[in-house]
PDB file of N, CA and C in Angstrom:
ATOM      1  N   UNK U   1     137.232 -40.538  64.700  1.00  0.00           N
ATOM      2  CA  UNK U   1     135.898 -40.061  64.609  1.00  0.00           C
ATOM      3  C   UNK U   1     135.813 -38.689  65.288  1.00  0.00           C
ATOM      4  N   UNK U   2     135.774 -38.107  64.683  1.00  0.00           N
ATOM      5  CA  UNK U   2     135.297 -36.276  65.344  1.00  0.00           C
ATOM      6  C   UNK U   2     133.983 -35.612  64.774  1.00  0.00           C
ATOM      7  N   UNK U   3     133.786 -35.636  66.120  1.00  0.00           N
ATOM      8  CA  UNK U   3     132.388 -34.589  66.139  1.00  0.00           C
ATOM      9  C   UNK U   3     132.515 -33.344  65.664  1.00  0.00           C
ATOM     10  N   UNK U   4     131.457 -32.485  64.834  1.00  0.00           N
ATOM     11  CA  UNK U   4     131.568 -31.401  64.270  1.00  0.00           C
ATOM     12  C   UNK U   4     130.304 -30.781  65.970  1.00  0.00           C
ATOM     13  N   UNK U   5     131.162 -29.475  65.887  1.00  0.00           N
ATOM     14  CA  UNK U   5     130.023 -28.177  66.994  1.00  0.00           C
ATOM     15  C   UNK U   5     129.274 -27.231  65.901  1.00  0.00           C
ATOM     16  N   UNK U   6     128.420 -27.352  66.244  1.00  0.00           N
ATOM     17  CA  UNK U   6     127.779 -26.848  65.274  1.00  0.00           C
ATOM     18  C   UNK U   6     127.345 -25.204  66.136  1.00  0.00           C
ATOM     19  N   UNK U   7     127.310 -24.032  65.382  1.00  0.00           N
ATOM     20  CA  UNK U   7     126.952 -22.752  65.732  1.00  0.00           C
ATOM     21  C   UNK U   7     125.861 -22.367  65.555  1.00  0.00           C
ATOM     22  N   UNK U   8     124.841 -22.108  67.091  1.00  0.00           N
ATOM     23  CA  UNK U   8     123.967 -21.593  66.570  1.00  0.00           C
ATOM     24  C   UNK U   8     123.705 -20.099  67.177  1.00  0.00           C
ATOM     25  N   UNK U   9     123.043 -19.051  66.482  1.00  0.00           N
ATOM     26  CA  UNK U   9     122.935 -17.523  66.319  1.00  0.00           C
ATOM     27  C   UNK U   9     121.913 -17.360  66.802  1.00  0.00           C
ATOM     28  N   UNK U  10     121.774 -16.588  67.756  1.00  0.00           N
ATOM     29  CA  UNK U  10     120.522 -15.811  68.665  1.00  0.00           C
ATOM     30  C   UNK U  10     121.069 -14.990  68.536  1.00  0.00           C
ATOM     31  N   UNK U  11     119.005 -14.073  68.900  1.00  0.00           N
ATOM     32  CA  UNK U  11     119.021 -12.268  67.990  1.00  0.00           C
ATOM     33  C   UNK U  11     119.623 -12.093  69.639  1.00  0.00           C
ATOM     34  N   UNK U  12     119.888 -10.738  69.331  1.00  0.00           N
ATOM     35  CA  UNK U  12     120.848 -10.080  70.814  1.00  0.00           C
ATOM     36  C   UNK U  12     119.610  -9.739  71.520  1.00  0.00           C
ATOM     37  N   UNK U  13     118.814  -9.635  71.425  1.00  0.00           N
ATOM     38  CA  UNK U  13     117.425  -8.742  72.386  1.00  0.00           C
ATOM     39  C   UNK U  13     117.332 -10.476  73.650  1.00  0.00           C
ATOM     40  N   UNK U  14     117.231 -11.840  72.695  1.00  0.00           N
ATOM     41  CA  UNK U  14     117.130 -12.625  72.992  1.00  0.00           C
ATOM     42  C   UNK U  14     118.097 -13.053  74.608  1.00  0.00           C
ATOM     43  N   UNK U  15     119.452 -12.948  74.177  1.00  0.00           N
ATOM     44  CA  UNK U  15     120.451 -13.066  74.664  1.00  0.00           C
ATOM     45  C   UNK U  15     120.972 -11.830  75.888  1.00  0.00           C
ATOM     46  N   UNK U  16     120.275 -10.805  75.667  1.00  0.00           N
ATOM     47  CA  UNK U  16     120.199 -10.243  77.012  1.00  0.00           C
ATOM     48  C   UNK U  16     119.105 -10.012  78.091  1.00  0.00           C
ATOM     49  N   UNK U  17     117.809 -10.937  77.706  1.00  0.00           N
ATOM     50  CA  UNK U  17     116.540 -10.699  78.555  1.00  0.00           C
ATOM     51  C   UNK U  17     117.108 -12.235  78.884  1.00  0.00           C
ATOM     52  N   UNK U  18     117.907 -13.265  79.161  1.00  0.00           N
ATOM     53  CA  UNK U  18     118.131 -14.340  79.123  1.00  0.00           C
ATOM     54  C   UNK U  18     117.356 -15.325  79.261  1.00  0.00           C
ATOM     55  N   UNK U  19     117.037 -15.103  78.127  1.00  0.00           N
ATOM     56  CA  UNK U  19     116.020 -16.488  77.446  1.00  0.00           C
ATOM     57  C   UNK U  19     116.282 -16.782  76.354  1.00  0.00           C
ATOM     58  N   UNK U  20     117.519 -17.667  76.778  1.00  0.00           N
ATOM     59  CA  UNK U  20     118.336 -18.504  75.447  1.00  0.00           C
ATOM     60  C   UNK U  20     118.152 -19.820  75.682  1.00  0.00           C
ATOM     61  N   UNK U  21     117.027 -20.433  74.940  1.00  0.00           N
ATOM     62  CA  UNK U  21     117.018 -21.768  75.223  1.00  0.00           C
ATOM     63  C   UNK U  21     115.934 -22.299  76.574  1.00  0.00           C
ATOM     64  N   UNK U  22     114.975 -21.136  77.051  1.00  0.00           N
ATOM     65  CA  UNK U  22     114.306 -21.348  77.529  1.00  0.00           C
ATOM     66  C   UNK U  22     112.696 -20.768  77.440  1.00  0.00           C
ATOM     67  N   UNK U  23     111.948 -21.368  78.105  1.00  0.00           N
ATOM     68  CA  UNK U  23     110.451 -20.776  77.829  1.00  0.00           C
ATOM     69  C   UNK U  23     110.001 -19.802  78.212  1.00  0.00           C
ATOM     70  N   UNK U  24     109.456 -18.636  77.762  1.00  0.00           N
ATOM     71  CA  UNK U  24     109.683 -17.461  78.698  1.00  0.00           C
ATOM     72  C   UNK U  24     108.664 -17.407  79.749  1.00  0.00           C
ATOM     73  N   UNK U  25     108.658 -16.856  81.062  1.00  0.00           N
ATOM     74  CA  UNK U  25     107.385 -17.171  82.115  1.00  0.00           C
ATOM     75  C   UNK U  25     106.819 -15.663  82.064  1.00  0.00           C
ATOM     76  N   UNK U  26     107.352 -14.959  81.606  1.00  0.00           N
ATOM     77  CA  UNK U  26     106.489 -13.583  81.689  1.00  0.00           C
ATOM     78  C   UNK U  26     106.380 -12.789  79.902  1.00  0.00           C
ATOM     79  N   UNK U  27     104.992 -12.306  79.786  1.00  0.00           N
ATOM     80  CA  UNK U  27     105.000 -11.888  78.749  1.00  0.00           C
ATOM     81  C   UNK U  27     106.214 -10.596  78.490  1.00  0.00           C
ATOM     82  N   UNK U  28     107.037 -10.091  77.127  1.00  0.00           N
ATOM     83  CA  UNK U  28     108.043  -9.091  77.458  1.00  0.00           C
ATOM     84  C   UNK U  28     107.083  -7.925  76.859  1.00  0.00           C
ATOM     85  N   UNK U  29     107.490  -6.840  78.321  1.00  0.00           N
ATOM     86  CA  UNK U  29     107.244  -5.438  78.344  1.00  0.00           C
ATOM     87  C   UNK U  29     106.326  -5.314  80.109  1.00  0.00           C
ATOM     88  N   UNK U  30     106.581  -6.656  80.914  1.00  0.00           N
ATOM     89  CA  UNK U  30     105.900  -6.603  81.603  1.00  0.00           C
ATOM     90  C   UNK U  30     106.511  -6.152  82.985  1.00  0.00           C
ATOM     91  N   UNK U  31     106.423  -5.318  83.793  1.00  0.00           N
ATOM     92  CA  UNK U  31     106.977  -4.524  84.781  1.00  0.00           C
ATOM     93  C   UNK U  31     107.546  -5.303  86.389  1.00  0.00           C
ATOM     94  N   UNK U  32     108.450  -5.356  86.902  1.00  0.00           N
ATOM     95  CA  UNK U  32     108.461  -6.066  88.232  1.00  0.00           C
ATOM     96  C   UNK U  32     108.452  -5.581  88.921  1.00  0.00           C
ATOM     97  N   UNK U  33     106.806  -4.852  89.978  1.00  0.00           N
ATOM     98  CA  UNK U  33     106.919  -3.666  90.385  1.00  0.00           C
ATOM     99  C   UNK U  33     108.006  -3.373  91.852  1.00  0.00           C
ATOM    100  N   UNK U  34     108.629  -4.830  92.534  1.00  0.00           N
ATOM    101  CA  UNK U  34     109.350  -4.846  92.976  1.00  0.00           C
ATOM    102  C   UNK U  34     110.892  -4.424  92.897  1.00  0.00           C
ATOM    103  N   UNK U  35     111.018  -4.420  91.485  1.00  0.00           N
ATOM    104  CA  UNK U  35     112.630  -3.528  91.230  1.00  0.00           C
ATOM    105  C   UNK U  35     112.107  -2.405  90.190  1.00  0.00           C
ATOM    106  N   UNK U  36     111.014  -1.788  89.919  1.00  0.00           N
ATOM    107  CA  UNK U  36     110.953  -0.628  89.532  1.00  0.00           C
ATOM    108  C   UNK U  36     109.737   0.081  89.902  1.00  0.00           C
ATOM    109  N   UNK U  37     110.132   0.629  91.366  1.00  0.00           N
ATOM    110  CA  UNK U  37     109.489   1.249  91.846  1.00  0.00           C
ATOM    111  C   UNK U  37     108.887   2.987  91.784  1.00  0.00           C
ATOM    112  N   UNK U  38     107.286   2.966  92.262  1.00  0.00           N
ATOM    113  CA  UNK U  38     106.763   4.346  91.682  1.00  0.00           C
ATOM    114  C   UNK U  38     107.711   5.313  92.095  1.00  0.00           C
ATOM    115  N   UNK U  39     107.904   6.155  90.923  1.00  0.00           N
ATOM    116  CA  UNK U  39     108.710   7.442  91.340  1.00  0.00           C
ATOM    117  C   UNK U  39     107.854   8.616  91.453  1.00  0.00           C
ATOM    118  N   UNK U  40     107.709   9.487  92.859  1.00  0.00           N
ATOM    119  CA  UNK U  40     106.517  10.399  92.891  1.00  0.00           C
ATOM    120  C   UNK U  40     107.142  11.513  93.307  1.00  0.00           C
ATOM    121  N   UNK U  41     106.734  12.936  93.420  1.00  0.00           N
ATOM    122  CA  UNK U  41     106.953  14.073  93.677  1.00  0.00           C
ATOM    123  C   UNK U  41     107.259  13.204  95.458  1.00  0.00           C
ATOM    124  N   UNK U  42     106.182  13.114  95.681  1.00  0.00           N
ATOM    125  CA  UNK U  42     105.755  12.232  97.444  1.00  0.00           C
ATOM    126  C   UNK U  42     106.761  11.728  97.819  1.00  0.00           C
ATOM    127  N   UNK U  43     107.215  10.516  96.537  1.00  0.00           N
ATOM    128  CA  UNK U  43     108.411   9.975  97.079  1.00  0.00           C
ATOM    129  C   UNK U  43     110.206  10.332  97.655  1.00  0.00           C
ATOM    130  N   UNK U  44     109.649  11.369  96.448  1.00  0.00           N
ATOM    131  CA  UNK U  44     111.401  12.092  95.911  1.00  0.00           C
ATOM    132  C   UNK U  44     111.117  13.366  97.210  1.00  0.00           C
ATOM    133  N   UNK U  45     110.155  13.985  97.696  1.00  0.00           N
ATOM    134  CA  UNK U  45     110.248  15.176  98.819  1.00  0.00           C
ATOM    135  C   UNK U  45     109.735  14.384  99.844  1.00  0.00           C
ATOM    136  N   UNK U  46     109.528  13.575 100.442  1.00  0.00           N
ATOM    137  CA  UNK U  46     108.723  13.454 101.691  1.00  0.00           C
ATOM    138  C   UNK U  46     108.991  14.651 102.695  1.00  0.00           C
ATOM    139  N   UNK U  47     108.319  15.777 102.340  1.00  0.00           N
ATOM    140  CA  UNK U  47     108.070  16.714 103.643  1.00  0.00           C
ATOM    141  C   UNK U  47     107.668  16.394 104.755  1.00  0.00           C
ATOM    142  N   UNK U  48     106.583  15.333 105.086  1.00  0.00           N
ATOM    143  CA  UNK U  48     105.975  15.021 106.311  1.00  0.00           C
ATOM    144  C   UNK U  48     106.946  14.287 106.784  1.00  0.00           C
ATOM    145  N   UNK U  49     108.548  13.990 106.558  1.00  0.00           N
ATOM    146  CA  UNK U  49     109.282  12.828 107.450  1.00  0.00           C
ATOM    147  C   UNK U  49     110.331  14.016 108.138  1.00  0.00           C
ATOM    148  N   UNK U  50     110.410  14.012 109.699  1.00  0.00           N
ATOM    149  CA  UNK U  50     110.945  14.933 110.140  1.00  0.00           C
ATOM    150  C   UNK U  50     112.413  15.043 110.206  1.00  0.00           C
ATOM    151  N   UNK U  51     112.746  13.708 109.338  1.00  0.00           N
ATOM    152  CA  UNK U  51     114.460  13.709 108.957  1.00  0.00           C
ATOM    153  C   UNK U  51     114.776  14.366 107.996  1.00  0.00           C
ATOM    154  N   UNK U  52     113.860  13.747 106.969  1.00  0.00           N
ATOM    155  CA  UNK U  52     113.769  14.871 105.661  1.00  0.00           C
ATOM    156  C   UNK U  52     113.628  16.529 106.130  1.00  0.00           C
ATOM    157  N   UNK U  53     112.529  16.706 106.416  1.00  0.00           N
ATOM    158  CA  UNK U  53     112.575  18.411 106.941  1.00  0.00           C
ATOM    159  C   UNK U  53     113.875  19.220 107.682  1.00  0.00           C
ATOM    160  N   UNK U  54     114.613  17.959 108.524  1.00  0.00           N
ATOM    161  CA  UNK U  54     115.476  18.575 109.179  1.00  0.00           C
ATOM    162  C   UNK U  54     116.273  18.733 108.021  1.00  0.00           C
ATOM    163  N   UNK U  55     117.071  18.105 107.583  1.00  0.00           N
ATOM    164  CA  UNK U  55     117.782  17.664 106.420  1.00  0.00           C
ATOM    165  C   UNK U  55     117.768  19.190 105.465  1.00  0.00           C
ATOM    166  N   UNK U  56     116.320  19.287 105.061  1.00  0.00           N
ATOM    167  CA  UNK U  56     116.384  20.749 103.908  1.00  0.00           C
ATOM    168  C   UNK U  56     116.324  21.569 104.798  1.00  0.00           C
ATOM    169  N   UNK U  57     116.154  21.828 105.923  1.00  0.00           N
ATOM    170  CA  UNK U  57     116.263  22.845 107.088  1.00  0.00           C
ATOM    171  C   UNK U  57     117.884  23.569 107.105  1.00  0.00           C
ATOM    172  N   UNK U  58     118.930  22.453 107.104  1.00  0.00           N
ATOM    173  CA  UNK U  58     119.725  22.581 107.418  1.00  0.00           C
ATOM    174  C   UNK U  58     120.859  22.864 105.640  1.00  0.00           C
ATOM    175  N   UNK U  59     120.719  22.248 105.205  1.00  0.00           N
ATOM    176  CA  UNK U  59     120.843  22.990 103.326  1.00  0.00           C
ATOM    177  C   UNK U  59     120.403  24.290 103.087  1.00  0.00           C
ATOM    178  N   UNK U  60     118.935  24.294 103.588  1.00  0.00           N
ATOM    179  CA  UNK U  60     118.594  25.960 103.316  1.00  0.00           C
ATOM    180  C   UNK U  60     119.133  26.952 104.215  1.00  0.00           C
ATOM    181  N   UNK U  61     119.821  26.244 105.148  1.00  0.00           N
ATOM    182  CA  UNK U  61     119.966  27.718 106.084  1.00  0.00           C
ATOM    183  C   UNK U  61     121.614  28.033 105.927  1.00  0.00           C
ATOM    184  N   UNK U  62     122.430  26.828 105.359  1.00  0.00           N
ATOM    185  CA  UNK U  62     123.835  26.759 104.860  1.00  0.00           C
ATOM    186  C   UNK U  62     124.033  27.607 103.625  1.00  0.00           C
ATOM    187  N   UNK U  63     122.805  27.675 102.233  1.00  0.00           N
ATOM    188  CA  UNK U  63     122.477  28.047 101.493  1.00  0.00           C
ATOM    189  C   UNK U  63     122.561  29.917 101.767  1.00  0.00           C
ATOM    190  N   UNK U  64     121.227  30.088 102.577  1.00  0.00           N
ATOM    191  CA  UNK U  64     120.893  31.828 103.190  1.00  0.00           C
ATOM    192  C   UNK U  64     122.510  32.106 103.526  1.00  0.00           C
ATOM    193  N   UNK U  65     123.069  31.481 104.210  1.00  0.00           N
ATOM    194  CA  UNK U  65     124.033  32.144 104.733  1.00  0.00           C
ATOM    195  C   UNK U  65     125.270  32.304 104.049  1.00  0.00           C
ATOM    196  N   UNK U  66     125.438  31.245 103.061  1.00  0.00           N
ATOM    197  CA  UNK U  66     126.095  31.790 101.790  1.00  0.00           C
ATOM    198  C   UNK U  66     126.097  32.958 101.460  1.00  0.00           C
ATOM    199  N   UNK U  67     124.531  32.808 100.672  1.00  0.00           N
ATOM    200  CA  UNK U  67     124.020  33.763 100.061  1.00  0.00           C
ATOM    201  C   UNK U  67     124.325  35.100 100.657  1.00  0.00           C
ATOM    202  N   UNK U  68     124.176  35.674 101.992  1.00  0.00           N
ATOM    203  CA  UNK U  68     123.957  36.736 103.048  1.00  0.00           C
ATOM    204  C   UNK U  68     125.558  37.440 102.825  1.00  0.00           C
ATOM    205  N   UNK U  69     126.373  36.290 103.088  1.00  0.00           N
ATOM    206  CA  UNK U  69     127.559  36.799 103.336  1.00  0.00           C
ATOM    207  C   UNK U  69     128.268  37.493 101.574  1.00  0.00           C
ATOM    208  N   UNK U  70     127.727  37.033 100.907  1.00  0.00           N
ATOM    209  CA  UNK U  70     128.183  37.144  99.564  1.00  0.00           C
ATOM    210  C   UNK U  70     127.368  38.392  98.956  1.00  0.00           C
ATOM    211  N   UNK U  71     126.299  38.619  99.399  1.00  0.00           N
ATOM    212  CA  UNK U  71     125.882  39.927  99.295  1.00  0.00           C
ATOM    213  C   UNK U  71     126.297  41.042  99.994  1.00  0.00           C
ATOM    214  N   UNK U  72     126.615  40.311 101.544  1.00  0.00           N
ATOM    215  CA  UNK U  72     127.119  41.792 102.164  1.00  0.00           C
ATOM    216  C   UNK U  72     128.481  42.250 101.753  1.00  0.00           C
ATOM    217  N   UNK U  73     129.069  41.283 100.906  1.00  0.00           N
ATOM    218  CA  UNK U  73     130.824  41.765 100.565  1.00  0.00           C
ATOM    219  C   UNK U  73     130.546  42.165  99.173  1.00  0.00           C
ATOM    220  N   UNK U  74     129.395  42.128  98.377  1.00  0.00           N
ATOM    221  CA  UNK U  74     129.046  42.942  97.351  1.00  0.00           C
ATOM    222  C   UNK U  74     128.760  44.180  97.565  1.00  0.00           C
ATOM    223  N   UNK U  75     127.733  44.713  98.457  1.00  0.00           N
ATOM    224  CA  UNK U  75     127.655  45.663  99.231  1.00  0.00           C
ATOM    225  C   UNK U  75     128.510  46.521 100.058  1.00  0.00           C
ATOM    226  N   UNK U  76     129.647  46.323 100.072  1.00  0.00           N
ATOM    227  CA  UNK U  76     130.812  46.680 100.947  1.00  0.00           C
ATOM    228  C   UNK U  76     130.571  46.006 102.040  1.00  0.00           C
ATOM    229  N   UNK U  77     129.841  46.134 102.690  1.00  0.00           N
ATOM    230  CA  UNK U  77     129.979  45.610 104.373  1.00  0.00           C
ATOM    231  C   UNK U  77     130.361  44.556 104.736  1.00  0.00           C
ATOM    232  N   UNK U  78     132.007  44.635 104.573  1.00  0.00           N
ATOM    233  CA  UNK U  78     132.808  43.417 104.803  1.00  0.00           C
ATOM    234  C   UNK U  78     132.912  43.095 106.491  1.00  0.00           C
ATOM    235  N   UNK U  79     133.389  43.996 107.138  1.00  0.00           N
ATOM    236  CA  UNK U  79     132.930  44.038 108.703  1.00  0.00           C
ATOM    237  C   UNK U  79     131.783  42.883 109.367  1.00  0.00           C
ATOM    238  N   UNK U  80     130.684  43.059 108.389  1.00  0.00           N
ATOM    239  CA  UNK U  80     129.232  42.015 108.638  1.00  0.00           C
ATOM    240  C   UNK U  80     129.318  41.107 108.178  1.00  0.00           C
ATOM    241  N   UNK U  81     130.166  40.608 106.885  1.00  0.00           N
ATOM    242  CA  UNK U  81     130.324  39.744 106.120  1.00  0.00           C
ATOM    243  C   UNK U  81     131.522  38.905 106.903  1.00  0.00           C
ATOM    244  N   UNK U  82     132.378  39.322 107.744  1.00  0.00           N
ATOM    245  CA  UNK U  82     133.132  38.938 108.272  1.00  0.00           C
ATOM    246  C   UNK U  82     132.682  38.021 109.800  1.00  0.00           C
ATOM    247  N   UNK U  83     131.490  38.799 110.252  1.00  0.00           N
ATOM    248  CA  UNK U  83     131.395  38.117 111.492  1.00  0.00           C
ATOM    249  C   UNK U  83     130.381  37.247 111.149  1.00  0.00           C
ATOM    250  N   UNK U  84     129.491  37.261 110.341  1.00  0.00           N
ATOM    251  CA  UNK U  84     128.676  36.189 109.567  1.00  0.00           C
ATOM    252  C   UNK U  84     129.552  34.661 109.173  1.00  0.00           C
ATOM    253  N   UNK U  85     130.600  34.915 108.683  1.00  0.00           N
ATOM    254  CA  UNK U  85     131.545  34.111 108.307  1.00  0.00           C
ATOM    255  C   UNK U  85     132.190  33.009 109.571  1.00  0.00           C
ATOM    256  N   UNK U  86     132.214  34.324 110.494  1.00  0.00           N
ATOM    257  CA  UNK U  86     133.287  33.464 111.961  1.00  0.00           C
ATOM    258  C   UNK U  86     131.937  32.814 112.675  1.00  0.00           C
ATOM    259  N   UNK U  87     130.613  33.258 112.232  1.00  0.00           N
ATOM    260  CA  UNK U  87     129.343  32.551 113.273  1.00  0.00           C
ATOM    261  C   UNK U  87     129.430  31.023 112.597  1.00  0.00           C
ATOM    262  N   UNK U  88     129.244  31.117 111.055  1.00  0.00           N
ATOM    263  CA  UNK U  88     129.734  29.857 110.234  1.00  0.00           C
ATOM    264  C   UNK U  88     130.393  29.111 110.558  1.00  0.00           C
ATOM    265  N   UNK U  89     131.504  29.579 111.271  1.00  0.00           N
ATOM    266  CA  UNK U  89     132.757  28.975 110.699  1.00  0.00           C
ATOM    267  C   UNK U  89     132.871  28.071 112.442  1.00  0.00           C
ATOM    268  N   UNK U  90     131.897  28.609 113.572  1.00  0.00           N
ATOM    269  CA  UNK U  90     131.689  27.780 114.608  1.00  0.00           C
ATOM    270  C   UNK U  90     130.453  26.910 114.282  1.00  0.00           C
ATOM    271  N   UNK U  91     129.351  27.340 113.998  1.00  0.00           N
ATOM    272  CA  UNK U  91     128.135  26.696 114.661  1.00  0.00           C
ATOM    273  C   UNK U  91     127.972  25.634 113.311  1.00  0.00           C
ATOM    274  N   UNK U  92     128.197  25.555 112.253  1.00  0.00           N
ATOM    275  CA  UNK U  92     128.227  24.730 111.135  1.00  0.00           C
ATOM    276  C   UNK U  92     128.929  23.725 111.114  1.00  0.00           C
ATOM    277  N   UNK U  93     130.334  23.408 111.953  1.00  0.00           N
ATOM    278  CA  UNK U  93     130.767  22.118 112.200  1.00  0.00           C
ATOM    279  C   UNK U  93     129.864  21.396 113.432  1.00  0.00           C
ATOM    280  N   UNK U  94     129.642  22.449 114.630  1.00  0.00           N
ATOM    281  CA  UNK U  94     128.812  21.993 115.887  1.00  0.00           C
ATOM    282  C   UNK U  94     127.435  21.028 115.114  1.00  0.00           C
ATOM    283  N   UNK U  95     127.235  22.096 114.236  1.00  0.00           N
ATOM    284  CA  UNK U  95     125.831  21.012 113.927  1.00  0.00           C
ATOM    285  C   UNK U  95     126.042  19.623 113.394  1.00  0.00           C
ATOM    286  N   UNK U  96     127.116  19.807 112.303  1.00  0.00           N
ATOM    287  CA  UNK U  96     127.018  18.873 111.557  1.00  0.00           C
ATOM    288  C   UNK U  96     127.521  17.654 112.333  1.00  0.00           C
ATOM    289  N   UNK U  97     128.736  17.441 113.261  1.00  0.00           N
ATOM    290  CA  UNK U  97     128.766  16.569 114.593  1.00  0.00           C
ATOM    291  C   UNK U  97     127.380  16.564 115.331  1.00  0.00           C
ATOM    292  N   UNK U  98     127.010  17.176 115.889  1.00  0.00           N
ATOM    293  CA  UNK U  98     125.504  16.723 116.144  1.00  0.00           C
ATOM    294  C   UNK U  98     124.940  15.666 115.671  1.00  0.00           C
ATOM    295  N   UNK U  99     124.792  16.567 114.612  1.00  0.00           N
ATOM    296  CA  UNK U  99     123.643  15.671 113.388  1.00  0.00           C
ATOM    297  C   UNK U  99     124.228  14.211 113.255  1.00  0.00           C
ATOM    298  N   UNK U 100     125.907  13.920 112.879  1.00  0.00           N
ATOM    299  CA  UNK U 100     126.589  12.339 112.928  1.00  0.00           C
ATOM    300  C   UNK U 100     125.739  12.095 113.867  1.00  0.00           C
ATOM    301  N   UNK U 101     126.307  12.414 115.348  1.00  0.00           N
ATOM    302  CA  UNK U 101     126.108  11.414 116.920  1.00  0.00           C
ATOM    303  C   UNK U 101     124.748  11.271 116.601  1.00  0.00           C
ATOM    304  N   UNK U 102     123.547  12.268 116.424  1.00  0.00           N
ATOM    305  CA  UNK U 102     122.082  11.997 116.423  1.00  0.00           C
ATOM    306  C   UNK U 102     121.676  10.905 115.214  1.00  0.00           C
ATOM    307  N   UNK U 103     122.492  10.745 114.539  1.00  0.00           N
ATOM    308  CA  UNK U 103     122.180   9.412 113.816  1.00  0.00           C
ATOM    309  C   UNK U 103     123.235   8.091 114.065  1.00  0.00           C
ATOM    310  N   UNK U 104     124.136   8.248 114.782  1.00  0.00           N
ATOM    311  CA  UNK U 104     124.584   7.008 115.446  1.00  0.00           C
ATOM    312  C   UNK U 104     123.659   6.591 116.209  1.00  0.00           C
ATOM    313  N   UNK U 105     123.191   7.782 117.421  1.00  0.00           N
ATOM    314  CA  UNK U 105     121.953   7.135 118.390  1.00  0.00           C
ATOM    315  C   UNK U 105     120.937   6.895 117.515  1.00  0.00           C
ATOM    316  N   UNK U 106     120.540   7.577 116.838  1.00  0.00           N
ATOM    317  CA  UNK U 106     118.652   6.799 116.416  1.00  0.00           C
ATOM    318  C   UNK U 106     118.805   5.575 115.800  1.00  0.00           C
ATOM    319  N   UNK U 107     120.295   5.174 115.241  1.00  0.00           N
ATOM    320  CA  UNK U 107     120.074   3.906 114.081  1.00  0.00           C
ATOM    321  C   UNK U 107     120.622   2.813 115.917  1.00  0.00           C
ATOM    322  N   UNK U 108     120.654   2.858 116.674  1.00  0.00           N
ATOM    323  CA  UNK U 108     120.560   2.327 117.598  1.00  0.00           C
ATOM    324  C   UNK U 108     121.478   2.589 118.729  1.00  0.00           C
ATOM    325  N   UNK U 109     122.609   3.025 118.395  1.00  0.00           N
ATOM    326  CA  UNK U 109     124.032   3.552 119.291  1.00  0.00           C
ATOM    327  C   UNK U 109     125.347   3.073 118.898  1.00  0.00           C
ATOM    328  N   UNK U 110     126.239   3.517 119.540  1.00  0.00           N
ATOM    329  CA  UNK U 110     127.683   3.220 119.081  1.00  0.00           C
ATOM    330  C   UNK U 110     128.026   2.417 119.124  1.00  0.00           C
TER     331      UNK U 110
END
């Protein structure tokens, strides 16, 4: 005596919202505002958070000084472009160690 399996075909939309064989509890197209959260100018810049500010503080001024040094060696004034470079080339690691240890301490310490 052998049993036949019989095949049955669900649409694919079905089979990946997984509700195969069950009742659905939410109407579909309906949002879970818990995993898709508002995306706002507000959210994506928070200027008023003073981590954030430090944060583009420190991009923009890595940025200028790019910029500075790459103009003054367009300009000829490699001499300026040179000591611009060696101020870089100290105080830009100093910070960025800083900045680690100051977030080892604030997230609580080492």
């Amino acid at each position: 005596m052998f049993f036949r399996r019989q095949t049955k075909t669900i649409p694919f939309q079905e089979f990946m919202t997984g509700m195969v064989g069950k009742e659905p509890t939410m109407k579909p197209g309906t949002v879970v505002p818990a995993l898709f959260p508002v995306i706002t100018p507000h959210h994506l810049f928070p200027v008023q958070d003073p981590d954030f500010a430090l944060l583009m503080t420190g991009v923009g001024s890595i940025t200028l000084v790019a910029f500075l040094e790459h103009g003054l060696v367009a300009l000829g004034m490699t001499d300026v472009a040179q000591k611009v470079a060696d101020f870089g080339h100290f105080i830009f690691p100093v910070a960025v160690y800083g900045a680690v240890l100051w977030l080892f301490f604030s997230l609580g310490g080492l």
